[in-house]
Short mmCIF file of C-alpha atoms and ligand atoms in Angstrom, two decimals:
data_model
loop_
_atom_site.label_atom_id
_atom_site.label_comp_id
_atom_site.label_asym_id
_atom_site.label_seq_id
_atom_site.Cartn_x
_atom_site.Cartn_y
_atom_site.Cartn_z
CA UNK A 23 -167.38 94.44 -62.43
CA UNK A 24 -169.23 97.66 -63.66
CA UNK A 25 -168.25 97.62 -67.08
CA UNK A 26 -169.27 93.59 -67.19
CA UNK A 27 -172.14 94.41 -66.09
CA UNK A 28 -172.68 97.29 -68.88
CA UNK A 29 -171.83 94.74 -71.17
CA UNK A 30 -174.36 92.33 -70.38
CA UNK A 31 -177.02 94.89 -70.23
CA UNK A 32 -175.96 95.77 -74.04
CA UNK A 33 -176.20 92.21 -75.32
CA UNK A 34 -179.71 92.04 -73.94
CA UNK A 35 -180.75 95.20 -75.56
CA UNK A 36 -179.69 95.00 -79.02
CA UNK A 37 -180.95 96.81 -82.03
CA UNK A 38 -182.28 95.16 -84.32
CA UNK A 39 -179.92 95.07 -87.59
CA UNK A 40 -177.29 93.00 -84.50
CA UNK A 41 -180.11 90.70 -83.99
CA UNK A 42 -180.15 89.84 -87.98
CA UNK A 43 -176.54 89.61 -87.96
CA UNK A 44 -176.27 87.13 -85.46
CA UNK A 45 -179.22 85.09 -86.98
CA UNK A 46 -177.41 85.68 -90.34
CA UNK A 47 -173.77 84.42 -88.96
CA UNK A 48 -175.13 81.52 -86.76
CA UNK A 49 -177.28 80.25 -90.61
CA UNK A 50 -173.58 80.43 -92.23
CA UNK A 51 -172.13 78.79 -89.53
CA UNK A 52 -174.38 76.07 -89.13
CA UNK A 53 -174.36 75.43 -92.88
CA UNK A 54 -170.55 76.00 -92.66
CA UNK A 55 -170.40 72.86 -89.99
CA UNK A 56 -172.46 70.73 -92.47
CA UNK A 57 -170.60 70.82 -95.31
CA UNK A 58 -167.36 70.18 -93.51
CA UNK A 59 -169.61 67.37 -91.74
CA UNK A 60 -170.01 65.54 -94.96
CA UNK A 61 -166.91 66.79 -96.93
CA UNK A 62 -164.40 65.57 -94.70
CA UNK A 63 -166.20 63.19 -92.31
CA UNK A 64 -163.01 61.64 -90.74
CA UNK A 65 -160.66 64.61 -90.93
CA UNK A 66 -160.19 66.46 -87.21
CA UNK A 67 -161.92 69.62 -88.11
CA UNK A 68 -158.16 71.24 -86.37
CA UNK A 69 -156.03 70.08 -89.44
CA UNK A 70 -157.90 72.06 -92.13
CA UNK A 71 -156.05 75.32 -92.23
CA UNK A 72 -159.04 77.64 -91.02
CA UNK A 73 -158.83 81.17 -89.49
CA UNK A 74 -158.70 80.41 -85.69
CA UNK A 75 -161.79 81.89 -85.25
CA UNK A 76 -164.04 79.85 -87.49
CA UNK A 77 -163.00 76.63 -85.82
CA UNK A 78 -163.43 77.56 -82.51
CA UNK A 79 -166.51 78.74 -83.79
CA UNK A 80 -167.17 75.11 -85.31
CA UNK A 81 -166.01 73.74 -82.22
CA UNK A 82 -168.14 76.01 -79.74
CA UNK A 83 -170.73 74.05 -82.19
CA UNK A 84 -169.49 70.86 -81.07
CA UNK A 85 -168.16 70.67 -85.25
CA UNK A 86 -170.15 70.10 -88.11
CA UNK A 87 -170.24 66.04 -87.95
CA UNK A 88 -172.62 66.58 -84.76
CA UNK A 89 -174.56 69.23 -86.92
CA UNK A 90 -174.88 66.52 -89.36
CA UNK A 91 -176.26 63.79 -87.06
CA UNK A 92 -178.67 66.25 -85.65
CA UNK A 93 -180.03 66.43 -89.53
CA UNK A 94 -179.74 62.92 -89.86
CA UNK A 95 -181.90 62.37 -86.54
CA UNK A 96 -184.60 64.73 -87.60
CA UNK A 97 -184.85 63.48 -90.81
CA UNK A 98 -185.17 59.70 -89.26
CA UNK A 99 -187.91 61.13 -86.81
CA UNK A 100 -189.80 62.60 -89.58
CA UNK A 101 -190.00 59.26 -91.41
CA UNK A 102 -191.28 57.13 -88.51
CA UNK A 103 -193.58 60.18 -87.77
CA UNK A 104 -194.69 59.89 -91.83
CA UNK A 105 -194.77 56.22 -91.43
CA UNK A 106 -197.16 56.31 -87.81
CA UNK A 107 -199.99 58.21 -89.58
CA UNK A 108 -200.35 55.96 -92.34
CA UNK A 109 -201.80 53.91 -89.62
CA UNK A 110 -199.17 50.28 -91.43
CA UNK A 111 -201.34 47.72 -92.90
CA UNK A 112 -197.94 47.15 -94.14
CA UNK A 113 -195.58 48.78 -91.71
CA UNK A 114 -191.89 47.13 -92.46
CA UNK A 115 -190.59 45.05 -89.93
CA UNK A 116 -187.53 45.76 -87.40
CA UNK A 117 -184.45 43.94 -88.58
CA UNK A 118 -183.39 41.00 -86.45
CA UNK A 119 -181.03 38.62 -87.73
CA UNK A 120 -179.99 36.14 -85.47
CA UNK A 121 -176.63 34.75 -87.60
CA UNK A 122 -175.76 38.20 -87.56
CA UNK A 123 -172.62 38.56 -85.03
CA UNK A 124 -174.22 39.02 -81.16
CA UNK A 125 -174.98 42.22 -80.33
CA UNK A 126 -175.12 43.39 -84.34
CA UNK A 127 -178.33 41.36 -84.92
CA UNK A 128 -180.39 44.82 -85.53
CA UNK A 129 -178.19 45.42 -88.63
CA UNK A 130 -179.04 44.04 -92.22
CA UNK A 131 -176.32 41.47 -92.64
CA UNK A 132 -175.06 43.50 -96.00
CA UNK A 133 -173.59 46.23 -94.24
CA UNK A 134 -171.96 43.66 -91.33
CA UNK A 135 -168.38 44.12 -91.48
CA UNK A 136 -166.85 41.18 -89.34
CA UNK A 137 -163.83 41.11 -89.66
CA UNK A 138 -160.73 43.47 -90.11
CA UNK A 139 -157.18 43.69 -91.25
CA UNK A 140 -154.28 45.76 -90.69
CA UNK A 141 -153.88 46.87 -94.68
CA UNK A 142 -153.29 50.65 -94.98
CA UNK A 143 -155.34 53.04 -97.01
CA UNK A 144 -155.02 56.21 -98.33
CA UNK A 145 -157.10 58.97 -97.45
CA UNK A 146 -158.02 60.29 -100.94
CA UNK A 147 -158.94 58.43 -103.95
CA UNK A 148 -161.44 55.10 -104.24
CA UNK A 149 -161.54 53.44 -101.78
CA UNK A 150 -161.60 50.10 -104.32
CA UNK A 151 -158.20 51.29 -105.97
CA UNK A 152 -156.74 51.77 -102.47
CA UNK A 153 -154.61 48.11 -101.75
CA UNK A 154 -152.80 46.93 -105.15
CA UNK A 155 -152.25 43.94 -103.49
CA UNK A 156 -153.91 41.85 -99.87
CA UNK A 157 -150.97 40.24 -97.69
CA UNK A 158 -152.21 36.72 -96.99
CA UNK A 159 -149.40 36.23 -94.22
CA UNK A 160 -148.77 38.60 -91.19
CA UNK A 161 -145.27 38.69 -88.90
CA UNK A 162 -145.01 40.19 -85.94
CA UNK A 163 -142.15 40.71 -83.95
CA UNK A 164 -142.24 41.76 -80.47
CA UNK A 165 -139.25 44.61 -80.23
CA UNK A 166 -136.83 47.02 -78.27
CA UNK A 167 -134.85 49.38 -79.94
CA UNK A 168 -131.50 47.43 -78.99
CA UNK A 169 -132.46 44.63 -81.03
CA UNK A 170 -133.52 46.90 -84.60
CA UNK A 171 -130.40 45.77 -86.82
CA UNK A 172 -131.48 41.94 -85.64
CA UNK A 173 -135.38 42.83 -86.54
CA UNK A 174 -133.92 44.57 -89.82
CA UNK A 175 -132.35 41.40 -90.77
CA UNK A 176 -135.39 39.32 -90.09
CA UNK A 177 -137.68 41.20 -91.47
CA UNK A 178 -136.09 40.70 -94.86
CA UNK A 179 -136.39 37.28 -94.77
CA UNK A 180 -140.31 37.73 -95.06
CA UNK A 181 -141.63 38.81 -99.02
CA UNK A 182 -144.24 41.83 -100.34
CA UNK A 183 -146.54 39.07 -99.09
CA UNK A 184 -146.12 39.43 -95.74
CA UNK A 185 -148.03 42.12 -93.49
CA UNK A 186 -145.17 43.01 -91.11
CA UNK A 187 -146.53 44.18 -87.44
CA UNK A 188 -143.66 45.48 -84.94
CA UNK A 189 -144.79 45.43 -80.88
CA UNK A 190 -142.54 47.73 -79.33
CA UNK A 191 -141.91 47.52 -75.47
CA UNK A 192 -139.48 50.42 -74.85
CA UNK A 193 -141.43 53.62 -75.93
CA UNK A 194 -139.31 54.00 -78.84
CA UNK A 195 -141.54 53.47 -82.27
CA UNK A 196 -140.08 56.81 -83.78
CA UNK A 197 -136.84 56.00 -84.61
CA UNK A 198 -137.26 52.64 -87.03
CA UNK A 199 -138.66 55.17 -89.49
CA UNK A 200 -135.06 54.81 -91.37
CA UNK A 201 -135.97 51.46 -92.05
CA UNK A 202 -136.94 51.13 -95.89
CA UNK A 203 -139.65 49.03 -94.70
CA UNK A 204 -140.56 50.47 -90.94
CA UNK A 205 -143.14 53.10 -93.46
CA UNK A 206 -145.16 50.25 -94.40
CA UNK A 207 -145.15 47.87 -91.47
CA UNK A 208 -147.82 48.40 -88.53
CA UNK A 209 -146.18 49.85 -85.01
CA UNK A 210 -147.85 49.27 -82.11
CA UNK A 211 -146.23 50.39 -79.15
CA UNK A 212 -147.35 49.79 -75.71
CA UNK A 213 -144.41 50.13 -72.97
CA UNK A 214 -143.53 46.96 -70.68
CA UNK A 215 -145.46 44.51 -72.18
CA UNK A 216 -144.91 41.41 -73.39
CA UNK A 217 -145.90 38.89 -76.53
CA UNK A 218 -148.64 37.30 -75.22
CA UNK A 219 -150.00 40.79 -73.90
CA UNK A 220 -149.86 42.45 -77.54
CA UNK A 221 -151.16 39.49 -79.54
CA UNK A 222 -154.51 39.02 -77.14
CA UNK A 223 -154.86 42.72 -77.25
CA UNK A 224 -154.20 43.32 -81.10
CA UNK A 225 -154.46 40.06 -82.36
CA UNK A 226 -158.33 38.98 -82.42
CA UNK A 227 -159.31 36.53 -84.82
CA UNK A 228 -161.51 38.89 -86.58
CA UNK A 229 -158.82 41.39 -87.20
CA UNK A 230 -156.36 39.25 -88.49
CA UNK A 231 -158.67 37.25 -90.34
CA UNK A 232 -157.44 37.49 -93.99
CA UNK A 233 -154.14 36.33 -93.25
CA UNK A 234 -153.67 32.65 -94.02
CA UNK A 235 -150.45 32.56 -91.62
CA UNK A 236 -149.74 34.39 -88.77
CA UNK A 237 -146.00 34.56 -87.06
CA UNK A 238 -145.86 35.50 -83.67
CA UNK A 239 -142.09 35.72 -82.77
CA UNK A 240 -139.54 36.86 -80.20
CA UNK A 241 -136.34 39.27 -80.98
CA UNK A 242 -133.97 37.64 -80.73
CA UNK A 243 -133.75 34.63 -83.63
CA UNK A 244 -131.30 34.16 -85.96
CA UNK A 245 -132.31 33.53 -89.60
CA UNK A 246 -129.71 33.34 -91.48
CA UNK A 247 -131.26 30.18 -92.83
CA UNK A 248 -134.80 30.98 -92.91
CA UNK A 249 -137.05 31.77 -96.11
CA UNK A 250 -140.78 32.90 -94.85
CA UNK A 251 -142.05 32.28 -98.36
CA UNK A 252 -139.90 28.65 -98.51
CA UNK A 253 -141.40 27.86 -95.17
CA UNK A 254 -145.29 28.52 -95.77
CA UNK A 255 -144.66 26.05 -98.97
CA UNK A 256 -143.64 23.48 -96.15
CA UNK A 257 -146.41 24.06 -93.75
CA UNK A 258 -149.10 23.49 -96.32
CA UNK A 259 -147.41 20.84 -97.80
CA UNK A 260 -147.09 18.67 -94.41
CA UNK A 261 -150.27 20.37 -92.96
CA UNK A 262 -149.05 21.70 -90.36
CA UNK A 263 -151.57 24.12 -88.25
CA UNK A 264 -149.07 24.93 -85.27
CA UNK A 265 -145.33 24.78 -86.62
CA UNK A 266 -141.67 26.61 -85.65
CA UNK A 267 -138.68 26.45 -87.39
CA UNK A 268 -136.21 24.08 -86.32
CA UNK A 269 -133.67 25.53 -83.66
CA UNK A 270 -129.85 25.34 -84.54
CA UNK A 271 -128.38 22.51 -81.80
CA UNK A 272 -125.79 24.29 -80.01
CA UNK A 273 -127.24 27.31 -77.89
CA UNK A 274 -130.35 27.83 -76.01
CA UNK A 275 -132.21 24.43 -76.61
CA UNK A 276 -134.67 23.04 -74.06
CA UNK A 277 -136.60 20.28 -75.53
CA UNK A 278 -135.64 17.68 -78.26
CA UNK A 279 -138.40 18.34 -79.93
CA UNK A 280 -137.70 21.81 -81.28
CA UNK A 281 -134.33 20.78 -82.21
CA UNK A 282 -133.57 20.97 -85.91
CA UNK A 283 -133.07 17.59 -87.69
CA UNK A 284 -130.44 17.75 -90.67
CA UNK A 285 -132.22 14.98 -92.64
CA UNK A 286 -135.38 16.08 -93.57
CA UNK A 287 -138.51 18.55 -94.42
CA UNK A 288 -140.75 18.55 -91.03
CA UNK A 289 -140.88 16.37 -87.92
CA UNK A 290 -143.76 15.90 -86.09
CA UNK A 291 -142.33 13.32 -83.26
CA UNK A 292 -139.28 13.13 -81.17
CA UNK A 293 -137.54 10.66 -78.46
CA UNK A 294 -137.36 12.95 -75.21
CA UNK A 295 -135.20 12.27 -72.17
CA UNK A 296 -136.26 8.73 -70.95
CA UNK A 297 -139.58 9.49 -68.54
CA UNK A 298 -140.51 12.70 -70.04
CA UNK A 299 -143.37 11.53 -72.27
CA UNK A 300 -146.18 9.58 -70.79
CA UNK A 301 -146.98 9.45 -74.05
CA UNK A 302 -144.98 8.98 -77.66
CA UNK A 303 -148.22 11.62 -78.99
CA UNK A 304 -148.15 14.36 -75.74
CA UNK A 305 -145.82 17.06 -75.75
CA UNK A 306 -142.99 16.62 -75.11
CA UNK A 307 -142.88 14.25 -77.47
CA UNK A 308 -145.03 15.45 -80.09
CA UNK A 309 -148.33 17.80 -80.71
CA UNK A 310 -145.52 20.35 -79.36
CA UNK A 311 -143.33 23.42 -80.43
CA UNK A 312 -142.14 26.46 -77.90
CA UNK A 313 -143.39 30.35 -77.88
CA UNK A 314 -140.91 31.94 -79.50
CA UNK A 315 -141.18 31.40 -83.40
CA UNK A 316 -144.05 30.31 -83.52
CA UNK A 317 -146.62 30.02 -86.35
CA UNK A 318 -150.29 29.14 -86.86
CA UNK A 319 -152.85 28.43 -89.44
CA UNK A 320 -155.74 31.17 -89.48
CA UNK A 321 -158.04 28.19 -87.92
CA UNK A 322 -155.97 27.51 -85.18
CA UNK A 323 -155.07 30.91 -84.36
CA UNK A 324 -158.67 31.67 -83.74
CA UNK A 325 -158.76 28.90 -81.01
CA UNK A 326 -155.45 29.75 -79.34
CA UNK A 327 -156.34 33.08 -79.23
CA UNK A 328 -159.28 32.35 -76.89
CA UNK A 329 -156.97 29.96 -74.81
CA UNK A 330 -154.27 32.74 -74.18
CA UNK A 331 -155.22 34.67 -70.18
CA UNK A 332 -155.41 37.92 -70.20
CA UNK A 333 -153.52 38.29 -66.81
CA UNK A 334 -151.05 35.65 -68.01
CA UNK A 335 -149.05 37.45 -70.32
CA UNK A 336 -145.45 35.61 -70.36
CA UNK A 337 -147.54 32.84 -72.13
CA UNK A 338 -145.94 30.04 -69.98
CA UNK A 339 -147.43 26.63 -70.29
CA UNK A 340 -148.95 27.91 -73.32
CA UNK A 341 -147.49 25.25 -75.92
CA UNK A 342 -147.81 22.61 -73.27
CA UNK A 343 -151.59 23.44 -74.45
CA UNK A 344 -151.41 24.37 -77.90
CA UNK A 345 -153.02 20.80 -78.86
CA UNK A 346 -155.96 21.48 -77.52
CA UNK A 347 -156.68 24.24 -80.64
CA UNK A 348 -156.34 21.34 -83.13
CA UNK A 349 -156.95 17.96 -83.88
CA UNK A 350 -155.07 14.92 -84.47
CA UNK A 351 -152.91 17.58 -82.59
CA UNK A 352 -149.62 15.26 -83.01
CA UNK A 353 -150.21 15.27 -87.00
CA UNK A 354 -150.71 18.85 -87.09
CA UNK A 355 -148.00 20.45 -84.89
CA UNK A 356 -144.66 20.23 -85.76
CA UNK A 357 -141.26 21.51 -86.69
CA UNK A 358 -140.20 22.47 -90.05
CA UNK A 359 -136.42 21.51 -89.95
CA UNK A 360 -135.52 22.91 -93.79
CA UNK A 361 -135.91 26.54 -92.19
CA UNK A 362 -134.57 26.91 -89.62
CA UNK A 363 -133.24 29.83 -87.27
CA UNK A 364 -131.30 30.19 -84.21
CA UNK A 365 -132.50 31.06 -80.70
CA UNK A 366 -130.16 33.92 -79.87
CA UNK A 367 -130.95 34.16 -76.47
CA UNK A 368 -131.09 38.00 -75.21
CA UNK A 369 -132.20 38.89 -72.60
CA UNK A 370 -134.30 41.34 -73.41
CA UNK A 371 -137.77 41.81 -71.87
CA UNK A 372 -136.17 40.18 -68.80
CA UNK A 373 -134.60 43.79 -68.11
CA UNK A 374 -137.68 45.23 -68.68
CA UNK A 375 -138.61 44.32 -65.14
CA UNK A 376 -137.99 45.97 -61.38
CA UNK A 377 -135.50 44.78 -59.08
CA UNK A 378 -137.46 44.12 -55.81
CA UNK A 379 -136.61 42.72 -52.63
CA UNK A 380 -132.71 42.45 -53.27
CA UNK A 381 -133.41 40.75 -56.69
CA UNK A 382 -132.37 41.30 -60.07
CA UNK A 383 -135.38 42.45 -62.34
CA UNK A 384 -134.78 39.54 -64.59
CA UNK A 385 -135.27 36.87 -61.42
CA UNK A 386 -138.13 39.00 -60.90
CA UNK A 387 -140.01 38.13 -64.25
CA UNK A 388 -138.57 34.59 -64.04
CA UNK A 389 -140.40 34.25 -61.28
CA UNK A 390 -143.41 35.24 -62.40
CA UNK A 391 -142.77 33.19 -65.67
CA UNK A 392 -142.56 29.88 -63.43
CA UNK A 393 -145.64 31.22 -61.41
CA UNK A 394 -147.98 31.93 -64.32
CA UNK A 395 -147.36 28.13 -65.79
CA UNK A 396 -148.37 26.68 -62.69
CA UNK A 397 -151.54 29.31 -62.62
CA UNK A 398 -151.99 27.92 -66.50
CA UNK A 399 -151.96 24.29 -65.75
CA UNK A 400 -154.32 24.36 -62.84
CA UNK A 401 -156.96 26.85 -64.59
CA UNK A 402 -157.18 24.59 -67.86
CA UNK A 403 -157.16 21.36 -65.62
CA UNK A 404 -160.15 22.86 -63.49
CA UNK A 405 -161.91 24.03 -66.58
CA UNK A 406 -161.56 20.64 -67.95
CA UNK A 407 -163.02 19.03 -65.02
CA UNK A 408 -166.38 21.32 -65.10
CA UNK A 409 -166.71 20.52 -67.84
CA UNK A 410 -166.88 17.23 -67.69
CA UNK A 411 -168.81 17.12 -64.33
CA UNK A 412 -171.38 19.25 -65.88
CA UNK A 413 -171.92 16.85 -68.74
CA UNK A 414 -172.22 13.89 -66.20
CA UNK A 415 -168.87 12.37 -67.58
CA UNK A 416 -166.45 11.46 -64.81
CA UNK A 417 -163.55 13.41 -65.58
CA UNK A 418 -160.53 11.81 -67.57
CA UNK A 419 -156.89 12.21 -65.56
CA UNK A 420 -155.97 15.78 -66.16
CA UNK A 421 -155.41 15.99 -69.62
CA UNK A 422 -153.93 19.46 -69.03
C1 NAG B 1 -195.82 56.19 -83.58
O1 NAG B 1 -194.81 55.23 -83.27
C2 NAG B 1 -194.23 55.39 -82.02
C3 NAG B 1 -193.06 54.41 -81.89
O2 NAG B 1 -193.30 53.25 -82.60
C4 NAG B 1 -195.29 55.18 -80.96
O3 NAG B 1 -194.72 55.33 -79.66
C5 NAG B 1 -196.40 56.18 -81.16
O4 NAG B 1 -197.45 55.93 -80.22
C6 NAG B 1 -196.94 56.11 -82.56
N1 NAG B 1 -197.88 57.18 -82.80
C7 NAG B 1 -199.06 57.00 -83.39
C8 NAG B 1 -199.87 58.21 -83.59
O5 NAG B 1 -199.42 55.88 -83.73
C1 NAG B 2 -146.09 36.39 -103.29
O1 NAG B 2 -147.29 35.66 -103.51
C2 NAG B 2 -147.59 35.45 -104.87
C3 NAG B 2 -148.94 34.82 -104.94
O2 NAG B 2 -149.05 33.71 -104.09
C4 NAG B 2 -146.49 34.61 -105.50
O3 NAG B 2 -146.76 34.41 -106.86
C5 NAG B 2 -145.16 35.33 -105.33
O4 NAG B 2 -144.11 34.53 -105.81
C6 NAG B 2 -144.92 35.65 -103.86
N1 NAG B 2 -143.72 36.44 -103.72
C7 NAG B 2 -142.57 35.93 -103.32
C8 NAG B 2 -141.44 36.87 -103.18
O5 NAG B 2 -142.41 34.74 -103.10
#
């Protein structure tokens, strides 16, 4: 305690020549912390190989970026201070542009930047000489490690063109990286989550908005048969918005209308079980395909993304609904059968889940599967009928 306190009793007597020093150092430092500001303005100030000392210094500064906007701020204040006491006869207005995107509308719409993508840059160089080339299609796979040699075959069905984005579930990102292509695709991982979770979270139409195609697919398909590039030629072609691939026959088929027909490019119709379809254009009959290859125009991936729940996230009941996003929905949703891939069925997220109450963790997430459609159908059916109600329209038979 004594010798703090002689301490502190030096510090407040110092001698002059200490006082210039310190006024000398803290000029250095703060001119230091500028330069770094605007030399490496996106570089943690930790990974430049400085003596210890001068970035705690720095730090203790709170780093030379914040020294930086402290300049920037006085030099703003100065200017409306210059600009007050010319007393404005022709003072320039605030900015307010109302097309601009909500909440940006103070900006000037030049330096609005929208929209995103998921292209990688360097962190040298011009930034114009960064990309030599702009995927216009984006894959995503949603993965566990267990199923990397299936993703590795996949993923080589899909060109240069393709942006590929990997969702893992199970913590394990790390150890793709032998992958030739794992170093340019995006990883996102996030553990215990599932599809539908990922693409609402990382999938906003604004981000993904250069992409002309976007596949959102499961693990475990088989595509042996399958050319991305071949495919995209057959979705333009037969304008198709909301398309799969056509499902081999033999294992894990639910509805006729996914199934792959031999004979020809694209169907957009089927014949269901006799009383399933209430109507020849209503899923699931037509204006239908499942969640788990599926693929959508940029368009139509900007509605669906808005129709996907937050809370939701096995995506249940989801294609049931996937018409609403487009329109004639029965001529723009359909199957390409000339690609096609096989539904592997592994259960894979299913074991992702807890056993509770005596159950298996995969009746568990059934469960919820089953639960979550039912949630689905009543909250679009209720929207629906607000809807209408509000307009004064007497609201048509669920349409849901
Ligand atoms: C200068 O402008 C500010 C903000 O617009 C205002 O609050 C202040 O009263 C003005 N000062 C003078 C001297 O006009
Ligand atoms: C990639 O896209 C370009 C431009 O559309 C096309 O010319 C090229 O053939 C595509 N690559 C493959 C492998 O199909």
């Amino acid at each position: 305690m004594a010798k703090l306190g002689v301490n502190v009793g030096r510090s407040g007597l110092m001698r002059p020549n200490e006082t210039m020093r310190l006024i000398f150092s803290a000029v250095i430092g703060v001119m230091l912390g500028y330069l770094f500001g605007i030399s490496f303005p996106t570089v943690s100030i930790t990974k430049l190989h400085f003596p210890s000392s001068i970035i705690s210094y720095i730090e203790d500064k709170n780093s030379g970026i914040t020294t930086q906007t402290l300049l920037n701020h006085a030099w703003s204040s100065a200017n409306t201070h210059k600009r007050n006491s010319t007393s404005d006869p022709n003072e320039i207005p605030k900015i307010h542009v109302s097309t601009n995107p909500k909440g940006a509308e103070m900006l000037p719409p030049g330096i609005v930047a929208s929209e995103s993508d998921f292209y990688l840059r360097r962190l040298w160089g011009e930034p114009t000489e960064d990309l030599t080339m702009r995927q216009k299609y984006l894959v995503t796979f949603t993965v566990g490690y267990g199923q990397k040699a299936n993703i590795d075959r996949a993923v080589k069905k899909f060109s240069e063109n393709f942006t590929i984005l990997l969702f893992h579930y199970d913590g394990r990102a790390s150890e793709w990286d032998d992958l030739e292509w794992s170093k340019r695709a995006i990883h996102v991982s996030v553990r215990k989550q599932t599809k539908w979770w990922y693409a609402k979270r990382f999938l906003h139409p604004d981000i993904v908005a250069p992409y002309d195609y976007i596949f959102i697919w499961d693990e475990d398909l088989g595509v042996e048969h399958f050319n991305a590039e071949e495919y995209i030629k057959l979705v333009r072609k037969h304008g198709l918005e909301i398309s799969q691939p056509g499902l081999q026959p033999d294992r894990g088929l639910t509805w006729q209308m996914t199934k792959r027909r031999g004979d020809r490019e694209v169907h957009k119709v089927t014949e269901e079980r006799p009383g399933w379809c209430s109507d020849p254009h209503l899923p699931p009959c037509a204006a239908f395909v499942e969640i788990m290859a599926t693929v959508f125009s940029r368009d139509a991936w900007r509605c669906v993304w808005h129709l996907i729940q937050n809370d939701l996230v096995h995506g249940w009941g989801l294609d049931f609904a996937l018409r609403k996003c487009v329109e004639p929905a029965h001529e723009k949703i359909g199957v390409v059968d000339a690609q096609w891939i096989v539904h592997q069925v592994v259960p894979s997220l299913g074991n992702q889940g807890r056993a509770e109450n005596g159950k298996a963790p995969w009746e568990g997430v059934r469960e919820r599967c089953r639960k979550e459609w039912s949630m689905f159908q009543t909250r679009l059916a209720d929207a629906e009928k607000q809807y209408y109600t509000e307009k004064g329209i007497v609201p048509p038979n669920s349409t849901a």
